[in-house]
Amino acid sequence: ETMQATRCRAFGGWGRTGGFTTTMKPQGSSLPSRTAFFGPRVAPSIFATTVPVSSIFARQNATTAKTPGTAHTVSRPQRYEWDPEKKLHPVSGTLYVQEMKFIASAAPFPVYRVMDQLGRVLDDSQDPKVGEEIAVKMYRTMAMLNSMDVILYDAQRQGRISFYMTNYGEEGTHIGSAAALDDNDVIYGQYREAGVLMWRGFTLEQFMAQVFGTKEDTCTKGRQMPVHYGSKALNFQTISSPLATQIPQASGAGYALRLSNKPNVCICYFGEGAASEGDFHPALNFAATLHSQTIFFCRNNGYAISTPALGEQYSGDAIAARGLGYGIHTVRVDGNDVWAVYNATKEARRICIEEKRPVLIEAMTYRVGHHSTSDDSLGYRQQAEIDYWVTNDNPLTRLRLYLEKRGWWNEAAEEEMRKSSRKRVLEVLRATENKPKPGMEEMFEDVYAELPKHLAEQQRELHAHVAKHKAHYDSLKH
């Protein structure tokens, strides 16, 4: 059955998050139901006419036209010829009406999921059936990320590193999406996507070198705060502290991929708090109008540091509703269901490459840990709230139950993995924390091909200062 949606002249606020769905439905597509699912059913009104959902994105009466400098076609709206009998506005393509009515709400986006909190697949056609090897690898990676978080959080509390951010509760969004990508896809992270890097092969030694800022930190050379990872080899752009700056950059990267006709995408991760930044809106508009091969992946974890999402960050239907406003294919998924995230990312990737258009995924999850080691979340939420999510909707527990139901995992394997992963993380931590830091000279490298005068002067002043106060500087560590 082809989904229908209303095409309204104006959109106001959106309703609250809808219920769960277990079948992904098409936007005017003939694809099987498992692979076409972007967009909601919009409530009808006197201002609307019913048209296929795909028309919301592609516009009515669209033609294909070559974009200069590209090898493929994109959709372009036809110009309307003057006709006083026309029922549609020539620009918006919507109906003229004689009754004024403000649109205040529409049906909320449903939350797509594959398995419930007990690891039971609700519709077998939605199970991606990746096989035992990949499924177990996904679980092991999530568990290793969890072990690393526990130990590095404690290390910060012991004064061994300056700062840390955990990924507790959001592991499913990392591994589910990363497993659906190609290694040549470009990644722009925010700061809570360590699992994506881990899945791609970023080693524990590399994680430790970065958070301790040693000479072996090849991605940031000890210049960045901890957890600001990056890897040229793994196509993971180095994280920067200012919030949301990566979103418009990802629009441009996706546009470059389209212009070069490459079969890859750029995926950009950000939290729902970042979607309140000014960078978010032009980024989506650019991506939509330029047909960027970009996946915008929003981790809606319920809090922008201490600000609750619903009611204080937004009053409408969260982040997904904004996608349609920019003409972007959009879906909302259960972020703690690794298979829902996997399916959504895989289909989003197909849409980007085959249809040359961006996609927005809103993954509904929960930040179990504090925002960072500089935060105490019990100042703005109750422990009972945290315990509920840990006990009842834990992404690791859900995947583990899925594996056990298929005979791919058991208690003995769990105990062995927990012990070995903790031991491995501790070994790498101890081997890394006393390694030398980068030398002073590296403070002046990698920006200019030739050192300018003002930096050369600063360099001389630094050397003179250290030589004069040698007793206060431990040169053995550099």
Tab-separated table of C-alpha atoms in Angstrom:
chain	number	residue	atom	x	y	z
A	1	GLU	CA	0.000	0.000	0.000
A	2	THR	CA	1.444	3.347	-0.993
A	3	MET	CA	1.700	5.709	1.930
A	4	GLN	CA	-0.049	9.033	1.444
A	5	ALA	CA	0.695	12.284	3.182
A	6	THR	CA	-0.759	15.719	3.095
A	7	ARG	CA	1.113	18.504	1.518
A	8	CYS	CA	0.317	21.636	3.465
A	9	ARG	CA	0.890	25.280	2.722
A	10	ALA	CA	2.250	25.865	6.196
A	11	PHE	CA	3.650	23.702	8.980
A	12	GLY	CA	3.487	24.704	12.607
A	13	GLY	CA	4.532	22.742	15.698
A	14	TRP	CA	4.712	18.973	15.668
A	15	GLY	CA	3.267	16.475	18.101
A	16	ARG	CA	5.183	14.313	20.519
A	17	THR	CA	7.120	11.173	19.658
A	18	GLY	CA	4.878	8.435	18.260
A	19	GLY	CA	4.758	4.732	19.002
A	20	PHE	CA	7.055	2.002	17.760
A	21	THR	CA	6.827	0.556	14.265
A	22	THR	CA	8.342	-2.699	13.096
A	23	THR	CA	7.934	-2.282	9.348
A	24	MET	CA	9.657	0.363	7.295
A	25	LYS	CA	7.261	1.805	4.705
A	26	PRO	CA	8.063	3.552	1.409
A	27	GLN	CA	7.954	7.173	0.421
A	28	GLY	CA	6.307	6.620	-2.948
A	29	SER	CA	8.720	3.762	-3.631
A	30	SER	CA	8.239	0.258	-4.985
A	31	LEU	CA	11.006	-1.150	-2.787
A	32	PRO	CA	10.263	-3.971	-0.321
A	33	SER	CA	8.908	-2.736	2.977
A	34	ARG	CA	12.122	-3.517	4.877
A	35	THR	CA	14.180	-1.033	2.928
A	36	ALA	CA	11.891	1.944	2.357
A	37	PHE	CA	10.760	3.714	5.452
A	38	PHE	CA	11.584	7.391	5.564
A	39	GLY	CA	8.934	9.896	6.624
A	40	PRO	CA	5.722	9.994	8.651
A	41	ARG	CA	2.043	10.056	7.835
A	42	VAL	CA	1.015	13.693	8.126
A	43	ALA	CA	-2.408	14.623	9.444
A	44	PRO	CA	-4.800	16.088	6.834
A	45	SER	CA	-6.272	19.570	7.062
A	46	ILE	CA	-8.398	21.972	5.039
A	47	PHE	CA	-5.175	23.522	3.727
A	48	ALA	CA	-3.903	20.282	2.272
A	49	THR	CA	-4.270	18.029	-0.701
A	50	THR	CA	-3.349	14.379	-0.517
A	51	VAL	CA	-0.318	13.445	-2.631
A	52	PRO	CA	2.296	10.645	-2.516
A	53	VAL	CA	4.864	11.117	0.241
A	54	SER	CA	7.665	11.310	-2.304
A	55	SER	CA	6.182	14.576	-3.576
A	56	ILE	CA	7.101	16.270	-0.310
A	57	PHE	CA	10.748	15.819	-1.251
A	58	ALA	CA	10.829	15.762	-5.039
A	59	ARG	CA	8.096	18.391	-5.677
A	60	GLN	CA	5.238	17.892	-8.096
A	61	ASN	CA	5.830	17.844	-11.858
A	62	ALA	CA	9.575	17.661	-11.391
A	63	THR	CA	11.876	17.110	-14.327
A	64	THR	CA	15.426	15.821	-14.397
A	65	ALA	CA	18.192	18.148	-15.421
A	66	LYS	CA	21.948	17.908	-15.499
A	67	THR	CA	23.731	19.811	-12.780
A	68	PRO	CA	26.807	21.607	-14.165
A	69	GLY	CA	29.977	19.659	-13.514
A	70	THR	CA	28.211	16.408	-12.611
A	71	ALA	CA	27.622	13.142	-14.367
A	72	HIS	CA	24.178	12.406	-13.011
A	73	THR	CA	20.734	13.971	-12.999
A	74	VAL	CA	18.923	15.725	-10.175
A	75	SER	CA	15.307	16.811	-9.745
A	76	ARG	CA	14.312	20.304	-10.850
A	77	PRO	CA	10.761	21.749	-10.563
A	78	GLN	CA	9.073	22.829	-13.781
A	79	ARG	CA	7.969	26.441	-14.157
A	80	TYR	CA	4.200	26.918	-14.135
A	81	GLU	CA	2.676	28.727	-17.082
A	82	TRP	CA	0.195	31.477	-16.259
A	83	ASP	CA	-3.340	30.159	-16.024
A	84	PRO	CA	-5.977	31.890	-13.811
A	85	GLU	CA	-7.817	28.572	-13.516
A	86	LYS	CA	-4.872	26.820	-11.905
A	87	LYS	CA	-5.634	25.377	-8.439
A	88	LEU	CA	-2.016	25.214	-7.301
A	89	HIS	CA	0.405	27.926	-6.289
A	90	PRO	CA	3.193	28.061	-8.923
A	91	VAL	CA	6.060	28.026	-6.405
A	92	SER	CA	4.867	25.886	-3.507
A	93	GLY	CA	2.753	23.605	-5.686
A	94	THR	CA	0.015	23.560	-3.038
A	95	LEU	CA	-3.681	24.324	-3.194
A	96	TYR	CA	-5.267	27.726	-2.991
A	97	VAL	CA	-8.048	27.827	-0.372
A	98	GLN	CA	-10.534	30.431	0.805
A	99	GLU	CA	-10.531	29.573	4.507
A	100	MET	CA	-7.692	30.678	6.755
A	101	LYS	CA	-6.443	28.033	9.147
A	102	PHE	CA	-3.149	27.853	11.026
A	103	ILE	CA	-1.602	24.382	11.140
A	104	ALA	CA	-0.584	23.699	14.739
A	105	SER	CA	0.293	20.021	14.737
A	106	ALA	CA	0.705	16.871	12.695
A	107	ALA	CA	1.098	13.184	13.419
A	108	PRO	CA	4.449	12.538	15.139
A	109	PHE	CA	7.163	10.354	13.668
A	110	PRO	CA	6.955	6.749	14.876
A	111	VAL	CA	10.018	5.012	16.341
A	112	TYR	CA	11.217	2.154	14.149
A	113	ARG	CA	12.609	-0.887	15.924
A	114	VAL	CA	13.477	-4.505	15.098
A	115	MET	CA	13.720	-6.132	18.527
A	116	ASP	CA	12.205	-5.400	21.904
A	117	GLN	CA	13.959	-4.941	25.247
A	118	LEU	CA	14.208	-8.734	25.675
A	119	GLY	CA	16.069	-9.214	22.418
A	120	ARG	CA	13.069	-10.695	20.591
A	121	VAL	CA	12.737	-9.856	16.888
A	122	LEU	CA	9.226	-8.522	16.351
A	123	ASP	CA	9.055	-9.067	12.586
A	124	ASP	CA	11.444	-11.600	11.091
A	125	SER	CA	11.564	-9.726	7.780
A	126	GLN	CA	13.269	-6.846	9.603
A	127	ASP	CA	16.083	-8.971	11.062
A	128	PRO	CA	19.191	-8.093	8.979
A	129	LYS	CA	20.563	-11.604	9.607
A	130	VAL	CA	24.195	-10.533	9.500
A	131	GLY	CA	25.344	-13.914	10.787
A	132	GLU	CA	27.057	-15.107	13.950
A	133	GLU	CA	30.532	-13.725	13.243
A	134	ILE	CA	29.425	-10.122	12.635
A	135	ALA	CA	26.781	-10.159	15.392
A	136	VAL	CA	29.267	-11.409	17.996
A	137	LYS	CA	31.900	-8.910	16.811
A	138	MET	CA	29.380	-6.101	17.255
A	139	TYR	CA	28.620	-7.217	20.804
A	140	ARG	CA	32.298	-7.638	21.701
A	141	THR	CA	33.085	-4.152	20.393
A	142	MET	CA	30.257	-2.626	22.432
A	143	ALA	CA	31.516	-4.449	25.534
A	144	MET	CA	35.129	-3.363	24.953
A	145	LEU	CA	33.992	0.245	24.589
A	146	ASN	CA	32.155	-0.121	27.888
A	147	SER	CA	35.265	-1.509	29.615
A	148	MET	CA	37.443	1.302	28.260
A	149	ASP	CA	34.923	3.875	29.494
A	150	VAL	CA	34.853	2.447	33.023
A	151	ILE	CA	38.639	2.419	33.358
A	152	LEU	CA	39.344	5.809	31.760
A	153	TYR	CA	36.584	7.462	33.784
A	154	ASP	CA	38.232	6.118	36.946
A	155	ALA	CA	41.649	7.208	35.640
A	156	GLN	CA	40.399	10.779	35.362
A	157	ARG	CA	39.005	10.669	38.888
A	158	GLN	CA	42.445	9.475	40.056
A	159	GLY	CA	44.113	12.452	38.351
A	160	ARG	CA	45.881	10.366	35.707
A	161	ILE	CA	44.174	12.128	32.779
A	162	SER	CA	42.616	15.581	32.681
A	163	PHE	CA	39.215	14.903	31.123
A	164	TYR	CA	36.986	12.148	29.767
A	165	MET	CA	33.538	11.531	28.282
A	166	THR	CA	31.860	8.132	28.520
A	167	ASN	CA	29.556	6.506	25.981
A	168	TYR	CA	27.342	4.583	28.431
A	169	GLY	CA	23.890	3.861	27.031
A	170	GLU	CA	24.651	4.956	23.472
A	171	GLU	CA	26.768	2.013	22.322
A	172	GLY	CA	24.005	0.764	20.019
A	173	THR	CA	24.006	3.985	17.991
A	174	HIS	CA	27.775	3.684	17.455
A	175	ILE	CA	28.132	0.064	16.455
A	176	GLY	CA	24.801	-0.285	14.656
A	177	SER	CA	25.633	2.613	12.340
A	178	ALA	CA	29.361	1.895	11.935
A	179	ALA	CA	28.705	-1.717	10.902
A	180	ALA	CA	26.408	-0.524	8.090
A	181	LEU	CA	29.008	1.800	6.564
A	182	ASP	CA	31.817	1.238	4.081
A	183	ASP	CA	35.368	1.874	5.318
A	184	ASN	CA	35.755	4.588	2.672
A	185	ASP	CA	32.744	6.530	3.950
A	186	VAL	CA	33.796	9.772	5.626
A	187	ILE	CA	32.913	10.338	9.294
A	188	TYR	CA	32.437	13.610	11.157
A	189	GLY	CA	31.934	13.005	14.877
A	190	GLN	CA	30.901	15.235	17.751
A	191	TYR	CA	32.677	13.793	20.796
A	192	ARG	CA	30.680	10.751	21.901
A	193	GLU	CA	31.291	8.354	19.004
A	194	ALA	CA	34.352	6.420	20.177
A	195	GLY	CA	32.608	3.160	19.296
A	196	VAL	CA	32.466	4.136	15.613
A	197	LEU	CA	36.249	4.533	15.585
A	198	MET	CA	36.740	1.319	17.548
A	199	TRP	CA	34.664	-0.614	15.007
A	200	ARG	CA	36.834	0.750	12.196
A	201	GLY	CA	40.008	-0.496	13.844
A	202	PHE	CA	41.243	2.355	16.055
A	203	THR	CA	43.274	0.437	18.642
A	204	LEU	CA	43.308	0.714	22.417
A	205	GLU	CA	46.902	1.937	22.112
A	206	GLN	CA	45.714	4.792	19.877
A	207	PHE	CA	42.867	5.714	22.229
A	208	MET	CA	45.242	5.774	25.210
A	209	ALA	CA	47.930	7.756	23.385
A	210	GLN	CA	45.359	10.440	22.597
A	211	VAL	CA	43.819	10.784	26.061
A	212	PHE	CA	47.274	10.807	27.705
A	213	GLY	CA	48.735	13.080	25.002
A	214	THR	CA	51.928	11.080	24.425
A	215	LYS	CA	54.440	11.190	21.564
A	216	GLU	CA	52.595	8.236	20.059
A	217	ASP	CA	49.415	10.285	19.619
A	218	THR	CA	49.607	10.409	15.835
A	219	CYS	CA	46.121	11.865	15.368
A	220	THR	CA	46.439	15.065	17.436
A	221	LYS	CA	50.107	15.043	18.580
A	222	GLY	CA	49.136	15.793	22.154
A	223	ARG	CA	47.612	19.161	21.260
A	224	GLN	CA	43.955	18.299	21.729
A	225	MET	CA	41.835	17.648	24.794
A	226	PRO	CA	41.244	13.964	25.604
A	227	VAL	CA	38.522	12.188	23.522
A	228	HIS	CA	39.101	14.536	20.557
A	229	TYR	CA	40.105	11.654	18.321
A	230	GLY	CA	40.805	11.568	14.614
A	231	SER	CA	42.279	9.229	12.029
A	232	LYS	CA	43.134	10.007	8.433
A	233	ALA	CA	43.667	6.301	7.730
A	234	LEU	CA	40.165	5.463	8.989
A	235	ASN	CA	38.436	8.458	7.311
A	236	PHE	CA	37.455	9.925	10.692
A	237	GLN	CA	37.827	13.703	10.783
A	238	THR	CA	39.464	15.026	13.949
A	239	ILE	CA	36.928	16.198	16.525
A	240	SER	CA	36.877	19.855	17.560
A	241	SER	CA	35.419	21.266	20.753
A	242	PRO	CA	33.064	23.954	19.344
A	243	LEU	CA	29.610	22.426	19.105
A	244	ALA	CA	28.016	21.643	15.723
A	245	THR	CA	30.805	23.039	13.522
A	246	GLN	CA	31.112	19.606	11.894
A	247	ILE	CA	27.546	19.652	10.520
A	248	PRO	CA	27.998	22.195	7.672
A	249	GLN	CA	31.428	20.686	6.981
A	250	ALA	CA	29.736	17.319	6.476
A	251	SER	CA	27.293	18.892	4.014
A	252	GLY	CA	30.266	20.065	1.981
A	253	ALA	CA	32.026	16.709	2.183
A	254	GLY	CA	28.882	14.949	0.977
A	255	TYR	CA	28.585	17.465	-1.856
A	256	ALA	CA	32.191	16.752	-2.872
A	257	LEU	CA	31.430	13.033	-2.964
A	258	ARG	CA	28.485	13.690	-5.269
A	259	LEU	CA	30.505	15.933	-7.581
A	260	SER	CA	33.226	13.294	-7.835
A	261	ASN	CA	30.568	10.628	-8.448
A	262	LYS	CA	31.999	8.410	-5.711
A	263	PRO	CA	29.926	5.520	-4.306
A	264	ASN	CA	30.429	6.682	-0.740
A	265	VAL	CA	28.746	8.881	1.844
A	266	CYS	CA	29.674	11.297	4.567
A	267	ILE	CA	28.005	10.579	7.909
A	268	CYS	CA	27.791	13.311	10.515
A	269	TYR	CA	27.040	12.532	14.174
A	270	PHE	CA	25.667	15.097	16.601
A	271	GLY	CA	23.432	15.311	19.653
A	272	GLU	CA	19.959	16.814	19.804
A	273	GLY	CA	21.465	19.752	21.693
A	274	ALA	CA	23.717	20.537	18.729
A	275	ALA	CA	20.593	20.715	16.562
A	276	SER	CA	19.765	23.950	18.429
A	277	GLU	CA	22.945	25.559	17.119
A	278	GLY	CA	22.847	27.886	14.135
A	279	ASP	CA	25.133	25.562	12.139
A	280	PHE	CA	22.472	22.844	11.974
A	281	HIS	CA	19.889	24.636	9.843
A	282	PRO	CA	22.018	25.963	6.975
A	283	ALA	CA	23.838	22.609	6.918
A	284	LEU	CA	20.609	20.725	6.221
A	285	ASN	CA	19.426	23.323	3.731
A	286	PHE	CA	22.711	23.236	1.819
A	287	ALA	CA	22.718	19.433	1.788
A	288	ALA	CA	19.118	19.273	0.538
A	289	THR	CA	19.508	21.837	-2.226
A	290	LEU	CA	22.932	20.594	-3.343
A	291	HIS	CA	21.949	16.910	-3.117
A	292	SER	CA	24.853	16.067	-0.817
A	293	GLN	CA	25.587	12.418	-0.148
A	294	THR	CA	25.383	13.073	3.582
A	295	ILE	CA	23.749	11.135	6.408
A	296	PHE	CA	22.910	13.384	9.362
A	297	PHE	CA	22.844	11.110	12.411
A	298	CYS	CA	21.306	12.690	15.513
A	299	ARG	CA	21.857	10.915	18.825
A	300	ASN	CA	18.873	12.137	20.833
A	301	ASN	CA	19.998	11.045	24.303
A	302	GLY	CA	17.574	13.192	26.269
A	303	TYR	CA	19.963	15.835	27.581
A	304	ALA	CA	22.063	18.691	26.222
A	305	ILE	CA	24.438	18.593	29.196
A	306	SER	CA	21.888	19.530	31.889
A	307	THR	CA	19.032	20.720	29.674
A	308	PRO	CA	16.261	18.104	29.194
A	309	ALA	CA	15.258	17.567	25.583
A	310	LEU	CA	11.471	17.573	25.696
A	311	GLY	CA	9.977	20.904	26.703
A	312	GLU	CA	13.229	22.807	27.189
A	313	GLN	CA	15.241	22.105	24.030
A	314	TYR	CA	12.207	21.905	21.757
A	315	SER	CA	8.427	21.861	22.014
A	316	GLY	CA	7.724	20.154	18.684
A	317	ASP	CA	8.350	16.619	17.466
A	318	ALA	CA	12.039	16.555	18.355
A	319	ILE	CA	14.619	16.602	15.540
A	320	ALA	CA	13.099	14.309	12.902
A	321	ALA	CA	10.306	16.794	12.129
A	322	ARG	CA	12.896	19.320	10.988
A	323	GLY	CA	14.134	17.033	8.243
A	324	LEU	CA	10.910	17.247	6.251
A	325	GLY	CA	10.987	21.027	6.522
A	326	TYR	CA	14.201	20.979	4.523
A	327	GLY	CA	12.982	18.331	2.081
A	328	ILE	CA	15.183	15.590	3.512
A	329	HIS	CA	14.253	11.910	3.770
A	330	THR	CA	13.953	11.274	7.494
A	331	VAL	CA	13.472	8.389	9.901
A	332	ARG	CA	13.317	8.015	13.686
A	333	VAL	CA	14.691	4.797	15.179
A	334	ASP	CA	15.120	3.121	18.544
A	335	GLY	CA	18.761	3.964	19.189
A	336	ASN	CA	19.135	1.198	21.774
A	337	ASP	CA	18.146	-1.407	19.167
A	338	VAL	CA	21.360	-2.090	17.274
A	339	TRP	CA	19.498	-3.737	14.373
A	340	ALA	CA	17.107	-0.811	13.900
A	341	VAL	CA	20.121	1.505	13.732
A	342	TYR	CA	21.899	-0.875	11.353
A	343	ASN	CA	18.928	-1.161	8.974
A	344	ALA	CA	18.299	2.590	8.986
A	345	THR	CA	21.934	3.465	8.277
A	346	LYS	CA	22.223	0.883	5.529
A	347	GLU	CA	19.117	2.180	3.760
A	348	ALA	CA	20.150	5.799	4.307
A	349	ARG	CA	23.458	5.003	2.632
A	350	ARG	CA	21.640	3.500	-0.353
A	351	ILE	CA	19.430	6.577	-0.713
A	352	CYS	CA	22.445	8.917	-0.585
A	353	ILE	CA	24.356	7.033	-3.267
A	354	GLU	CA	21.586	5.883	-5.599
A	355	GLU	CA	19.178	8.798	-5.301
A	356	LYS	CA	21.789	11.518	-4.692
A	357	ARG	CA	20.040	13.047	-1.691
A	358	PRO	CA	20.837	13.530	2.030
A	359	VAL	CA	19.114	11.643	4.853
A	360	LEU	CA	18.379	12.489	8.500
A	361	ILE	CA	18.314	9.728	11.132
A	362	GLU	CA	17.154	10.517	14.658
A	363	ALA	CA	18.197	7.746	17.046
A	364	MET	CA	16.265	7.847	20.322
A	365	THR	CA	18.658	6.730	23.063
A	366	TYR	CA	19.671	7.724	26.601
A	367	ARG	CA	22.866	9.140	28.082
A	368	VAL	CA	23.452	6.948	31.119
A	369	GLY	CA	26.689	8.626	32.213
A	370	HIS	CA	27.399	12.197	33.197
A	371	HIS	CA	27.891	14.579	30.295
A	372	SER	CA	31.610	14.502	31.058
A	373	THR	CA	33.937	14.248	34.034
A	374	SER	CA	33.202	17.963	34.596
A	375	ASP	CA	29.501	17.236	35.165
A	376	ASP	CA	27.402	15.784	37.992
A	377	SER	CA	24.130	14.739	36.375
A	378	LEU	CA	22.469	13.983	39.716
A	379	GLY	CA	22.098	17.722	40.068
A	380	TYR	CA	19.401	17.711	37.372
A	381	ARG	CA	18.025	14.143	37.209
A	382	GLN	CA	17.167	11.354	39.631
A	383	GLN	CA	19.179	8.169	40.117
A	384	ALA	CA	15.957	6.202	39.632
A	385	GLU	CA	15.699	7.564	36.089
A	386	ILE	CA	19.205	6.350	35.256
A	387	ASP	CA	18.579	2.958	36.877
A	388	TYR	CA	15.451	2.491	34.768
A	389	TRP	CA	17.375	2.776	31.511
A	390	VAL	CA	20.294	0.656	32.692
A	391	THR	CA	17.943	-2.109	33.856
A	392	ASN	CA	15.181	-2.012	31.262
A	393	ASP	CA	16.597	-0.638	28.016
A	394	ASN	CA	20.308	-1.358	27.825
A	395	PRO	CA	21.651	-1.768	24.264
A	396	LEU	CA	24.249	-4.323	25.370
A	397	THR	CA	21.679	-6.416	27.219
A	398	ARG	CA	19.324	-6.409	24.259
A	399	LEU	CA	21.999	-7.593	21.837
A	400	ARG	CA	23.287	-10.183	24.297
A	401	LEU	CA	19.775	-11.656	24.669
A	402	TYR	CA	19.458	-11.723	20.867
A	403	LEU	CA	22.714	-13.706	20.635
A	404	GLU	CA	21.747	-16.107	23.414
A	405	LYS	CA	18.438	-16.925	21.745
A	406	ARG	CA	20.419	-18.149	18.735
A	407	GLY	CA	22.975	-20.117	20.736
A	408	TRP	CA	25.779	-17.709	19.794
A	409	TRP	CA	26.545	-16.581	23.358
A	410	ASN	CA	26.407	-17.890	26.921
A	411	GLU	CA	27.337	-17.017	30.485
A	412	ALA	CA	30.812	-18.567	30.228
A	413	ALA	CA	31.620	-16.487	27.141
A	414	GLU	CA	30.326	-13.379	28.908
A	415	GLU	CA	32.492	-13.903	31.987
A	416	GLU	CA	35.603	-14.631	29.933
A	417	MET	CA	35.074	-11.558	27.741
A	418	ARG	CA	34.511	-9.211	30.676
A	419	LYS	CA	37.691	-10.363	32.426
A	420	SER	CA	39.867	-10.304	29.314
A	421	SER	CA	38.649	-6.915	28.094
A	422	ARG	CA	39.244	-5.284	31.473
A	423	LYS	CA	42.698	-6.855	31.707
A	424	ARG	CA	43.585	-5.684	28.202
A	425	VAL	CA	42.481	-2.088	28.818
A	426	LEU	CA	44.436	-1.898	32.082
A	427	GLU	CA	47.566	-3.290	30.418
A	428	VAL	CA	47.466	-0.656	27.688
A	429	LEU	CA	46.753	2.120	30.195
A	430	ARG	CA	49.752	1.208	32.342
A	431	ALA	CA	51.986	0.917	29.289
A	432	THR	CA	50.906	4.322	27.977
A	433	GLU	CA	50.636	6.702	30.928
A	434	ASN	CA	54.387	7.091	31.527
A	435	LYS	CA	55.416	7.432	27.901
A	436	PRO	CA	57.086	10.721	26.868
A	437	LYS	CA	55.042	13.704	25.760
A	438	PRO	CA	55.633	15.414	22.405
A	439	GLY	CA	58.584	17.800	22.278
A	440	MET	CA	58.227	21.574	22.502
A	441	GLU	CA	59.146	21.969	18.844
A	442	GLU	CA	55.889	20.348	17.781
A	443	MET	CA	53.975	23.314	19.156
A	444	PHE	CA	55.172	25.292	16.139
A	445	GLU	CA	54.708	22.700	13.405
A	446	ASP	CA	51.941	21.684	10.971
A	447	VAL	CA	50.369	25.106	10.406
A	448	TYR	CA	52.812	26.971	8.159
A	449	ALA	CA	55.136	25.523	5.501
A	450	GLU	CA	57.730	28.071	6.656
A	451	LEU	CA	57.723	29.390	10.211
A	452	PRO	CA	56.694	33.091	10.139
A	453	LYS	CA	58.630	35.752	12.017
A	454	HIS	CA	56.249	36.164	14.947
A	455	LEU	CA	56.215	32.425	15.684
A	456	ALA	CA	60.000	32.169	15.329
A	457	GLU	CA	60.283	34.904	17.955
A	458	GLN	CA	57.908	33.054	20.272
A	459	GLN	CA	59.925	29.894	19.760
A	460	ARG	CA	63.150	31.663	20.819
A	461	GLU	CA	61.397	33.122	23.882
A	462	LEU	CA	60.151	29.674	24.892
A	463	HIS	CA	63.607	28.110	24.652
A	464	ALA	CA	65.115	30.965	26.657
A	465	HIS	CA	62.424	30.633	29.319
A	466	VAL	CA	62.924	26.865	29.706
A	467	ALA	CA	66.704	27.235	29.822
A	468	LYS	CA	66.434	29.873	32.549
A	469	HIS	CA	64.011	27.834	34.682
A	470	LYS	CA	65.255	24.339	33.876
A	471	ALA	CA	64.563	23.057	37.384
A	472	HIS	CA	60.840	23.583	36.891
A	473	TYR	CA	60.619	21.548	33.675
A	474	ASP	CA	60.983	17.790	33.465
A	475	SER	CA	62.737	17.354	30.127
A	476	LEU	CA	62.876	13.568	30.529
A	477	LYS	CA	59.133	13.371	29.790
A	478	HIS	CA	59.432	15.267	26.489
